[in-house]
Coordinates of C-alpha atoms (C1' of nucleotides) in Angstrom, one line a residue:
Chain W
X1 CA 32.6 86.2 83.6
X2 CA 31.0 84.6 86.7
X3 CA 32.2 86.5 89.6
X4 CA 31.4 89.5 90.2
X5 CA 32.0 93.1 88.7
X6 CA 34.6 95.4 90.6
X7 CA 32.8 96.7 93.9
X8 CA 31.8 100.1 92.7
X9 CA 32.9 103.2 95.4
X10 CA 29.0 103.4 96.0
X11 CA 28.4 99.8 96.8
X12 CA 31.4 100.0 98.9
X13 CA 31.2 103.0 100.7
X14 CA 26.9 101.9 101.7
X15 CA 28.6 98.8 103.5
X16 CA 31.4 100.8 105.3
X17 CA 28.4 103.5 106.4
X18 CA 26.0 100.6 107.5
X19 CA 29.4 99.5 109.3
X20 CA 30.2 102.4 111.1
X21 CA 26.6 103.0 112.1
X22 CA 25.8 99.1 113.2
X23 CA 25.0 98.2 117.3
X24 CA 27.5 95.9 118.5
X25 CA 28.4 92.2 117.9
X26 CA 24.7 91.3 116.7
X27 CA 25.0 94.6 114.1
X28 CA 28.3 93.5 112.7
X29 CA 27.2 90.2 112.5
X30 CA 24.1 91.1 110.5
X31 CA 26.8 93.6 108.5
X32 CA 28.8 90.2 108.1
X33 CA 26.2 88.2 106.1
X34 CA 25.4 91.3 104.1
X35 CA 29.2 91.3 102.8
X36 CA 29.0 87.4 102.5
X37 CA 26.1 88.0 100.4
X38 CA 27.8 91.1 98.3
X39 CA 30.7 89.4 97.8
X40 CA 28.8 86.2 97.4
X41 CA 31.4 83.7 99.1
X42 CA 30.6 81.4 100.9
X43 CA 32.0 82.3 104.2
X44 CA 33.2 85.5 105.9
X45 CA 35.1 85.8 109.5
X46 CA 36.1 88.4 111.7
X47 CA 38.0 87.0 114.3
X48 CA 39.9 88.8 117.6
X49 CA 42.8 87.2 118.8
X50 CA 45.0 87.2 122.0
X51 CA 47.2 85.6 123.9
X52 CA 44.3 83.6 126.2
X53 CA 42.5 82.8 122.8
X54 CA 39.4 84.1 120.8
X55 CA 38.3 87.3 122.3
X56 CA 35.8 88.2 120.0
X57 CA 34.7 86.8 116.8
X58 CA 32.1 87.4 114.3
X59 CA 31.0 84.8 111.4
X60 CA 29.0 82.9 109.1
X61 CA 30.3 80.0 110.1
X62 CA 28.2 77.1 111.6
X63 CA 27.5 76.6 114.7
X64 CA 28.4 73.1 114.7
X65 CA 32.1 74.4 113.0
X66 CA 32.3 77.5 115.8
X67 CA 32.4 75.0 118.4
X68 CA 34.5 72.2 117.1
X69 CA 37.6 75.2 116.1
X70 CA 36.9 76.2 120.1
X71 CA 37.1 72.5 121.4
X72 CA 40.0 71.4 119.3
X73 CA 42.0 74.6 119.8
X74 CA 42.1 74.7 116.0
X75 CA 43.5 78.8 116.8
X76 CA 47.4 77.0 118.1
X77 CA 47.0 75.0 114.9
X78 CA 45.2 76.9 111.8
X79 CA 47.6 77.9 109.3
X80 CA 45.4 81.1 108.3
X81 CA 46.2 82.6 112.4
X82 CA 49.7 81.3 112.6
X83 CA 50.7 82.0 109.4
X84 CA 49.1 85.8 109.3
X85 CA 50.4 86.6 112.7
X86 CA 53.7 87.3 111.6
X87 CA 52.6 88.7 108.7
X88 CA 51.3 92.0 107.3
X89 CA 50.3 92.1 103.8
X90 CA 46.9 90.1 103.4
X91 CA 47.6 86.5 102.0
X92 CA 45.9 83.6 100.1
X93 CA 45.7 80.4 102.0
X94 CA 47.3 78.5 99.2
X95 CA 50.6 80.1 100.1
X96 CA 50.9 79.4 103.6
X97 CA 52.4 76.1 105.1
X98 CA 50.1 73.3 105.4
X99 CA 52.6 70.4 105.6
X100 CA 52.3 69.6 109.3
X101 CA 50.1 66.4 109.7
X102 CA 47.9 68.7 112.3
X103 CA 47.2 71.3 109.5
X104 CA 46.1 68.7 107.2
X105 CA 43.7 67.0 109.7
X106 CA 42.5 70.8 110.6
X107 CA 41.9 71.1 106.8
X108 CA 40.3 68.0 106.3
X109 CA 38.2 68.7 109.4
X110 CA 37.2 72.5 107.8
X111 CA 36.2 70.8 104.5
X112 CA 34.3 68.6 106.4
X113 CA 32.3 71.3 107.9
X114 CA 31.4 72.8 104.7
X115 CA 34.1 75.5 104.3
X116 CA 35.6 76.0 100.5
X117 CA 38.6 75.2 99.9
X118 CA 39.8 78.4 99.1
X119 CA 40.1 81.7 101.5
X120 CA 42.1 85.1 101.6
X121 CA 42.5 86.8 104.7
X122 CA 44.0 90.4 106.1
X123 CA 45.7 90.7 109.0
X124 CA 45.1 93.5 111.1
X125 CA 48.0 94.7 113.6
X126 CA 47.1 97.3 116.6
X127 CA 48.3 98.9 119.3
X128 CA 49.7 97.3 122.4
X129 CA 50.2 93.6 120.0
X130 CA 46.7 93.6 118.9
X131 CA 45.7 90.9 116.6
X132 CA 42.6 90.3 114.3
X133 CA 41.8 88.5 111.3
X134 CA 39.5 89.3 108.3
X135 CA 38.7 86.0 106.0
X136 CA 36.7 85.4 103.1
X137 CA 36.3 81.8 102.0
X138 CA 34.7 79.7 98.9
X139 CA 34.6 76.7 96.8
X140 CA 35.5 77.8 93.7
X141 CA 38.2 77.3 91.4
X142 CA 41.9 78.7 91.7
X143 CA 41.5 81.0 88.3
X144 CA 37.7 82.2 89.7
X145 CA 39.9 83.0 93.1
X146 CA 42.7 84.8 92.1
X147 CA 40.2 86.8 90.0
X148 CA 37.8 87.3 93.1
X149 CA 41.0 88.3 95.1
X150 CA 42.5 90.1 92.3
X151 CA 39.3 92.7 92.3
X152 CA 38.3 92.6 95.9
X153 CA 41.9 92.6 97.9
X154 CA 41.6 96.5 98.3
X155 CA 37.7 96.7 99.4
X156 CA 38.6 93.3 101.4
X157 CA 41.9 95.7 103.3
X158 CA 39.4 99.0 103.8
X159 CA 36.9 96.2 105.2
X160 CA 39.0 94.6 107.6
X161 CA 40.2 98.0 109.1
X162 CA 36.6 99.4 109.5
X163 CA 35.6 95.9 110.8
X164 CA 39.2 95.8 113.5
X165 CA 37.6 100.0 114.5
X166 CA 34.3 98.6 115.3
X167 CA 35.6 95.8 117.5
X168 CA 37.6 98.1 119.4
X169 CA 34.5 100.3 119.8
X170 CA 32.4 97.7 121.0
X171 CA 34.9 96.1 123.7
X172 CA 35.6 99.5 125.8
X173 CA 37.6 97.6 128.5
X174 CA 40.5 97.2 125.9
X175 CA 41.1 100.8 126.1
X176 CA 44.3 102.3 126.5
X177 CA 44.2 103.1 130.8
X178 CA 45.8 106.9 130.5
X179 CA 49.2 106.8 133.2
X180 CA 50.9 109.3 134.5
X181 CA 54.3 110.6 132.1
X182 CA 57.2 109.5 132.9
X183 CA 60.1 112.1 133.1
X184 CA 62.9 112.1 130.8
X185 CA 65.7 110.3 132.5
X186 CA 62.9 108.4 133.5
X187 CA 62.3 107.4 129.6
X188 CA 66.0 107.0 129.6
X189 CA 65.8 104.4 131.9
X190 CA 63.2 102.3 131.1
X191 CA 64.7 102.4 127.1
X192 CA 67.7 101.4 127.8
X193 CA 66.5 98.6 130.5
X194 CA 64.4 97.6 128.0
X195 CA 67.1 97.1 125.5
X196 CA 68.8 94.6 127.8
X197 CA 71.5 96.6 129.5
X198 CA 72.0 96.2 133.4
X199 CA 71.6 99.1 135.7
X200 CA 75.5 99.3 135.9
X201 CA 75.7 99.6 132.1
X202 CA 72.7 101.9 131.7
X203 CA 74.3 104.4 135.0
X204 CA 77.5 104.6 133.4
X205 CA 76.2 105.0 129.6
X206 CA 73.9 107.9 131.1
X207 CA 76.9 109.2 133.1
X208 CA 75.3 109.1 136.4
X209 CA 76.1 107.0 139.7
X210 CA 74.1 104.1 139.7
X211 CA 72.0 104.8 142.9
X212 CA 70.9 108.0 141.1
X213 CA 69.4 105.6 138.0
X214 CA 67.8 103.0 140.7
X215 CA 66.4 106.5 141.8
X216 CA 64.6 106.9 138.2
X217 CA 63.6 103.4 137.9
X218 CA 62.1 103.3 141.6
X219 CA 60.2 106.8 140.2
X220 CA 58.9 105.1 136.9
X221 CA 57.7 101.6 139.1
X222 CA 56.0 104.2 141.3
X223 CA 54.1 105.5 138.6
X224 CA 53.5 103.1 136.6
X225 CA 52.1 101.0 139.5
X226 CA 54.7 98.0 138.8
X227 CA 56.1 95.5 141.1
X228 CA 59.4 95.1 139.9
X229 CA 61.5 96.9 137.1
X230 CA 60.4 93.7 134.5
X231 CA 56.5 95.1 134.8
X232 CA 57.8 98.5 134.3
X233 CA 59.3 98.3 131.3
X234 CA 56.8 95.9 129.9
X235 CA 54.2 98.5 131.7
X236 CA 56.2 101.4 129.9
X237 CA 56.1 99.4 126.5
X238 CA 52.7 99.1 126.6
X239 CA 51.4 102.2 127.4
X240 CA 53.4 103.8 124.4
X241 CA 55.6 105.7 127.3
X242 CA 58.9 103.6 125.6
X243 CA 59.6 102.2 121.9
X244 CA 61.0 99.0 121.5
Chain X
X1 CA 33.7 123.9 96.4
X2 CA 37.6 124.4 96.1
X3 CA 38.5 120.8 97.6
X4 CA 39.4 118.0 95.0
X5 CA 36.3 115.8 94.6
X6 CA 36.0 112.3 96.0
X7 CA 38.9 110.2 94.1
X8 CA 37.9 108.8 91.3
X9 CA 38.2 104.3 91.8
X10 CA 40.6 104.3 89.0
X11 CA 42.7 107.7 90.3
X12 CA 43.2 106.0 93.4
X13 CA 44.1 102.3 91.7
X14 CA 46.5 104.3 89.4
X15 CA 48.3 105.4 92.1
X16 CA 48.2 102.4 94.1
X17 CA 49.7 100.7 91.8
X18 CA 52.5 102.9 90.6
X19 CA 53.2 102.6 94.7
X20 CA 53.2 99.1 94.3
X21 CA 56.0 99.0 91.0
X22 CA 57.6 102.0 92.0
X23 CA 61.5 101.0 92.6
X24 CA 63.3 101.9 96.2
X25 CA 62.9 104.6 98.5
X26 CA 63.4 107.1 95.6
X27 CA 60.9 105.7 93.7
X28 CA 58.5 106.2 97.2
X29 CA 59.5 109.6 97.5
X30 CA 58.4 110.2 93.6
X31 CA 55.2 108.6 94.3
X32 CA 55.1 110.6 97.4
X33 CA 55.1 114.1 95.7
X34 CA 52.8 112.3 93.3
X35 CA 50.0 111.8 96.2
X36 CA 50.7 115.3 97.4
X37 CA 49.4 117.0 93.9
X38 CA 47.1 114.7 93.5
X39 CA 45.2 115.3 97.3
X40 CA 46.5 118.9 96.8
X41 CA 48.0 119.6 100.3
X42 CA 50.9 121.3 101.7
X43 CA 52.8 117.9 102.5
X44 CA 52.5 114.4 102.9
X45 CA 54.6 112.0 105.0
X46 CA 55.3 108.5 105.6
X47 CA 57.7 107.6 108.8
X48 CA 58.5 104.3 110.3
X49 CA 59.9 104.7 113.9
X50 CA 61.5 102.3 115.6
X51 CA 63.3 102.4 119.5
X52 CA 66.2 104.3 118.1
X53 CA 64.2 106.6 116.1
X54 CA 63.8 107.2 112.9
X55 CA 63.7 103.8 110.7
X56 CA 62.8 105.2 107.5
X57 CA 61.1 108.1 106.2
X58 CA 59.6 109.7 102.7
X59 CA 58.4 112.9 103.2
X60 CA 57.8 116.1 101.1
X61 CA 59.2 118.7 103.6
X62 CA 61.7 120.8 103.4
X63 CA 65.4 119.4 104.6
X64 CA 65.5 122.3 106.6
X65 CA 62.5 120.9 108.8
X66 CA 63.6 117.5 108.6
X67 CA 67.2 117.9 110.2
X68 CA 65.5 119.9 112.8
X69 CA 62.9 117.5 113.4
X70 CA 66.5 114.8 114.1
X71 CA 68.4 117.1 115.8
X72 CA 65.5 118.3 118.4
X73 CA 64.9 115.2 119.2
X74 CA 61.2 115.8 118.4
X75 CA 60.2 112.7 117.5
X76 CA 59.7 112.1 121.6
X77 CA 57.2 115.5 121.7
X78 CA 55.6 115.3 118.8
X79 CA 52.0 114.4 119.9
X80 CA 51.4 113.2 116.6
X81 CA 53.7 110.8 116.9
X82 CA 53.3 110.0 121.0
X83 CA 49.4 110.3 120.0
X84 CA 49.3 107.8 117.4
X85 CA 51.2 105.2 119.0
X86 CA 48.5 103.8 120.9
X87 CA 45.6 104.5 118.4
X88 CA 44.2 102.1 115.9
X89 CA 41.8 105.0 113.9
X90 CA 43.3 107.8 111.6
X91 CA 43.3 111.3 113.8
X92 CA 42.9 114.6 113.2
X93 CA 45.6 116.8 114.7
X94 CA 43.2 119.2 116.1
X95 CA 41.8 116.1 118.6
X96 CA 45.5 115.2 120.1
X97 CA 47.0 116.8 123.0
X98 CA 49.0 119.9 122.4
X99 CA 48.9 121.0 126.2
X100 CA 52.1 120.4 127.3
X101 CA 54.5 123.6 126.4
X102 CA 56.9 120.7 124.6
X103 CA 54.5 120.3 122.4
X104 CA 53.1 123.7 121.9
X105 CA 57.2 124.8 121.1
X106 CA 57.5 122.0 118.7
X107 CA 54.1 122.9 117.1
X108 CA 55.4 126.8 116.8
X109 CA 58.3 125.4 115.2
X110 CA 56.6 123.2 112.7
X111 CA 54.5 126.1 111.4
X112 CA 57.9 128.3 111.4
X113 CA 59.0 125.7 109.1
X114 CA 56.5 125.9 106.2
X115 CA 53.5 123.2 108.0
X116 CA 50.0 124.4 107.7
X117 CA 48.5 123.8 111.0
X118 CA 45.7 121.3 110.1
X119 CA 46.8 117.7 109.9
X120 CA 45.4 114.4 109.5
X121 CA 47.5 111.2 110.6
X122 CA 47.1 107.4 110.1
X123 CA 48.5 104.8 112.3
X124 CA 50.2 101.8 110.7
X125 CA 50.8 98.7 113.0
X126 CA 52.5 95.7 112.0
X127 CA 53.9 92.3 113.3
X128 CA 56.4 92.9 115.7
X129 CA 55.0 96.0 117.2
X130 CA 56.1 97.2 114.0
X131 CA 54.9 101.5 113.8
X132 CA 54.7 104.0 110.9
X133 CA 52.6 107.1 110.6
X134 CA 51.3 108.2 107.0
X135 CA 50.4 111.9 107.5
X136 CA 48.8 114.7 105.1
X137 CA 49.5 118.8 106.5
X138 CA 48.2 121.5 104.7
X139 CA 47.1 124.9 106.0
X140 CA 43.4 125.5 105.1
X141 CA 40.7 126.4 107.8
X142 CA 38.6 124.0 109.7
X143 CA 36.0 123.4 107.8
X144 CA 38.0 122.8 104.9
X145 CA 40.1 120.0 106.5
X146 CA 36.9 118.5 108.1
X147 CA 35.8 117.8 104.1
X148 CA 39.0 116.8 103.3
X149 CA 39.0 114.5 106.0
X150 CA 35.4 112.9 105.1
X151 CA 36.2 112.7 101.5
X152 CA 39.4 111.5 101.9
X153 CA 40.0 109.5 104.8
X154 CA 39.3 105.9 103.6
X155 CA 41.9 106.6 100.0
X156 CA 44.5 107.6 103.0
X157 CA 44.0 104.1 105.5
X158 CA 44.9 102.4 101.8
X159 CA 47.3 104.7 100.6
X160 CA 49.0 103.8 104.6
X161 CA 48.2 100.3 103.8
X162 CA 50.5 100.1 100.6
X163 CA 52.9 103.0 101.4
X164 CA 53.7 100.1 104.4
X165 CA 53.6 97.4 102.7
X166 CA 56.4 98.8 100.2
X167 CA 58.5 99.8 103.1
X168 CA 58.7 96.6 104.6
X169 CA 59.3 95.2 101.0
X170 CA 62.4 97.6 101.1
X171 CA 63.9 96.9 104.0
X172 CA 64.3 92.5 104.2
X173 CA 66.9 93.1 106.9
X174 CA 63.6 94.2 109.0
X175 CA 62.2 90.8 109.0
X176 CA 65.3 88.5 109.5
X177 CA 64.0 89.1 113.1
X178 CA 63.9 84.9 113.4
X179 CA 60.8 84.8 114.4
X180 CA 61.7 81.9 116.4
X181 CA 58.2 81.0 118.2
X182 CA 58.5 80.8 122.2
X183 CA 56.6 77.1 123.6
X184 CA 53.6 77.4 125.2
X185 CA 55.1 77.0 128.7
X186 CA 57.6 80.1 127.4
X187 CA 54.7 82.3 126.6
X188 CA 53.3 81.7 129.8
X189 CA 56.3 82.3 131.6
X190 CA 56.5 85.4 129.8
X191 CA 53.3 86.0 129.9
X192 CA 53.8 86.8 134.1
X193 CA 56.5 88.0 134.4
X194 CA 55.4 90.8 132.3
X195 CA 52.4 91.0 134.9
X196 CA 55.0 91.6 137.2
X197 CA 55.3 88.1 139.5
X198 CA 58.7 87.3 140.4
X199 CA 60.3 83.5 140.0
X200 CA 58.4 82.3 142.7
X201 CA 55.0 83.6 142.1
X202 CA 55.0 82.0 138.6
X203 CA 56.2 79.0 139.5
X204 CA 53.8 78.4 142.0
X205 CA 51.3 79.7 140.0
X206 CA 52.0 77.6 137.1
X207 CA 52.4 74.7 139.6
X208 CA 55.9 73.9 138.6
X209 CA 59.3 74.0 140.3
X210 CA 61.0 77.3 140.1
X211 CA 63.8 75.6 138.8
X212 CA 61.8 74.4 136.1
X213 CA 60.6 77.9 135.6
X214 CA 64.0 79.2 134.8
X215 CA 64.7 76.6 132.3
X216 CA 61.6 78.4 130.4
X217 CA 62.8 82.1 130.9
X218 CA 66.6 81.0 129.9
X219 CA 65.0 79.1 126.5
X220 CA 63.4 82.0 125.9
X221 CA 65.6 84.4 126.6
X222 CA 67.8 82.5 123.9
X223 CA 65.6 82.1 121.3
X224 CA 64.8 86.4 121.9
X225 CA 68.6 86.9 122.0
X226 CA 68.3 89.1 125.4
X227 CA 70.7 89.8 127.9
X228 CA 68.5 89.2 130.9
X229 CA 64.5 89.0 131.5
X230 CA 63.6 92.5 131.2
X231 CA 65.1 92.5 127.7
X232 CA 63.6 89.2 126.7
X233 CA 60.0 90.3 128.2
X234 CA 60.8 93.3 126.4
X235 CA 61.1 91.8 123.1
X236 CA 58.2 89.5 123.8
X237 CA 56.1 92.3 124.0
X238 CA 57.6 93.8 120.8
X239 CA 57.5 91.2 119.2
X240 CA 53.7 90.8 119.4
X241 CA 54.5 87.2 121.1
X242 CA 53.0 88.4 124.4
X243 CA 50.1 90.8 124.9
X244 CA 50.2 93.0 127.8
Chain Q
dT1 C1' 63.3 53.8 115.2
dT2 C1' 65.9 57.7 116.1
dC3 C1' 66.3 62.5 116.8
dC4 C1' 64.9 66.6 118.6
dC5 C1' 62.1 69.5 121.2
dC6 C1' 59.2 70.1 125.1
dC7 C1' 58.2 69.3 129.9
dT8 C1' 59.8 68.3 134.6
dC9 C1' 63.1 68.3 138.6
dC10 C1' 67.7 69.1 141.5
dC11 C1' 72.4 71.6 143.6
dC12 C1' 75.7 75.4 144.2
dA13 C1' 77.8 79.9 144.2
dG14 C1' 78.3 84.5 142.4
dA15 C1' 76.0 88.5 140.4
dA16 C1' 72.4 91.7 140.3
dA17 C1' 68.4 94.0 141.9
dT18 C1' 65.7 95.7 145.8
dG19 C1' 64.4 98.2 150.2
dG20 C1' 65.5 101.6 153.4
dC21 C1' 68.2 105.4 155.4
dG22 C1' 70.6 109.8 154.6
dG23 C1' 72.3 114.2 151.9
dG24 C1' 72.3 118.4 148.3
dG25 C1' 70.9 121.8 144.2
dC26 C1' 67.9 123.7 140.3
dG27 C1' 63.7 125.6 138.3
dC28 C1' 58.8 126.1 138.1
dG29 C1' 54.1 127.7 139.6
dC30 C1' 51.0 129.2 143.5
Chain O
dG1 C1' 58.7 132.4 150.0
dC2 C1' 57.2 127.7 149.9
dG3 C1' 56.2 123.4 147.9
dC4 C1' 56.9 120.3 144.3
dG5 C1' 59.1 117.7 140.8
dC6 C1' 63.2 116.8 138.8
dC7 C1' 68.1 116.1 138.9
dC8 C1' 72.3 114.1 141.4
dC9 C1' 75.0 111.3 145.2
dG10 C1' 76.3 108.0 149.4
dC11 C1' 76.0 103.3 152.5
dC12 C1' 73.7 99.4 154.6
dA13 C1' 71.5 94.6 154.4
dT14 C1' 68.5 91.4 152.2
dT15 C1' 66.1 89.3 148.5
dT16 C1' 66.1 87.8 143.9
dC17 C1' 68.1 86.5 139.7
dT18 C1' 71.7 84.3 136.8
dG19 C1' 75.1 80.9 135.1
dG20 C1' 77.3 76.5 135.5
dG21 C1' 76.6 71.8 136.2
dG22 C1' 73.2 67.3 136.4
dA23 C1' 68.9 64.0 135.6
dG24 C1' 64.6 61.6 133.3
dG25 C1' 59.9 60.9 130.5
dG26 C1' 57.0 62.0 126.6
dG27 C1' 55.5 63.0 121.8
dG28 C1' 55.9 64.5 117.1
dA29 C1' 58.6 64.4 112.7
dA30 C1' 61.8 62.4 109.2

DNA sequence: TTCCCCCTCCCCAGAAATGGCGGGGCGCGC
DNA sequence: GCGCGCCCCGCCATTTCTGGGGAGGGGGAA
């Protein structure tokens, strides 16, 4: 058989070390071709995602291909980043929907640019709505792929967490800011806001007058530093204070 | 040395994959004892939370603990729960906060119930803001647990990988959250209110009518299903379809 | 082409949230 | 004891949001 042999723990474990222990982007980039090479695929991606766009990314990709995806805002149209989003086992770009006449043009465009035609990516889900991607890609055939993805998914999962851990590592600002705790009836509140009910509903299911609750809300905008009860809660959510 | 060695590959495929085929939440909890002979530890856990609480659990501690865990409410003191919220790596409970004297009571507790005092916790995020927590306890001495840790701590991100993965596999009515997708006009809307603008301040700042604003926050406060905007930024945020 | 969704704009009146003022009691730590 | 944070309650006026109508242009998908 062509591809090759099961990743042994060894092999595995020297590229997660080399991971940990690489400098920023320009280490895991260097770290990326080393697993392109390893895995020998053609192309291997590490992209960071967020709601303005790309935040960080890390390829083998070429240039020429980097800046095209950019310019075409290829990320509102690529079937591998809608399609993952939603999703949290890793999946193989055969099963996701490329039907729309944008996703074949994007497609057409990739294969163009000298992408395979086959890829498996992870998703990779963190705090506060984080979003990355982990992607291998190649030309070869479907049997040679669901082999390839057959013996590599796991190694390809432990990758894509190690790479998502080094991201963080590198872009410090994205770091939790630590707030001030809210008190109880203060958690009270912003739950049950943040479950939809009005401050009439949420005084009377807590049993207290509802000046009492504006009291408690008007304590968690304080210390949350929010404008209005809308950036609390969504403050609260995303601090971890409150559970939605 | 008295620890287990470093799984064997095939150990830790054969117990992957009896994970993977095993049948319902019986079946997890089997496999669930299974992992905590194998690893050799006091107890292993996997817990889903959700707003309301408790979404799903497979444990191995005693019903004892577990009832008390519900009725105590602890799942809002538990640092290793409040900890791990906003974490992406796996934590030892040694580095989380026990200061607060919630948290050393509920800690007192715990060991009253049979937990060793070492612990060793891994995060799960999914789409959604979908959060579990796969956790080994046992009651051996620092140094111990640190070399449990290191040899360990990659076959446990997995392990939390899968143990997820079949979780969300149980429970379809999970996902039948119709991910209907917001426009891009509804995202931005979104987007500022949860920065805490009011009407005006996004309309302006989106250089669009206000009226026209509210025709964005009411299509997507229908395709959330919320009562008002707090709820629907609230889901936004939950829903990963916003990032804070 | 037709349909559907997205984007844009407008009016009105009622409901809800906010800002500011006041009052009281309980338990904790310095 | 004193301060502080937490818990609870009242009334005022103003701003903001919400719910019901209405209109038109544009672009992609079947």
């Amino acid at each position: 058989m062509s591809e090759p042999l099961v990743a042994s723990r060894t092999a595995l474990d020297a590229l997660l070390e080399d991971l940990e222990a690489c400098d920023g982007l320009d280490g895991m980039r260097l770290v990326m071709r080393r697993l392109r090479d390893h895995f020998a695929v053609r192309h291997m991606a590490y992209l960071w995602l967020d709601a303005t766009g790309l935040q960080s990314a890390c390829d083998t990709y070429s240039e020429a291909w980097r800046t095209r995806y950019l310019d075409h805002l290829y990320l509102r149209v690529d079937p591998v980043v809608t399609g993952c989003y939603q999703r949290f086992r890793p999946v193989d770009w055969k099963r996701l929907d490329w039907s729309s006449r944008a996703a074949r043009a994007f497609q057409a465009d990739a294969l163009a640019h000298g992408l395979g035609s086959q890829g498996f990516s992870v998703p990779i889900h963190g705090p506060h709505g984080q979003f990355a991607l982990f992607s291998a890609n190649d030309g070869r055939d479907d049997d040679a792929w669901a082999r390839f993805s057959a013996a590599h998914g796991r190694d390809l999962i432990l990758l894509a967490h190690f790479l998502h851990r080094k991201a963080i590592e590198i872009e410090p600002e994205r770091r939790p800011e630590t707030g001030q705790a809210l008190s109880p009836r203060e958690i009270d509140a912003m739950t049950m806001l943040a479950m939809g009910h009005s401050r009439a509903q949420v005084a009377s299911a807590l049993s207290i007058s509802e000046h009492t609750l504006r009291v408690y809300i008007e304590g968690a905008r304080f210390k949350l530093g929010a404008m209005n009860t809308t950036h609390a809660v969504a403050r609260a959510i995303g601090r971890g204070l409150i559970v939605v």
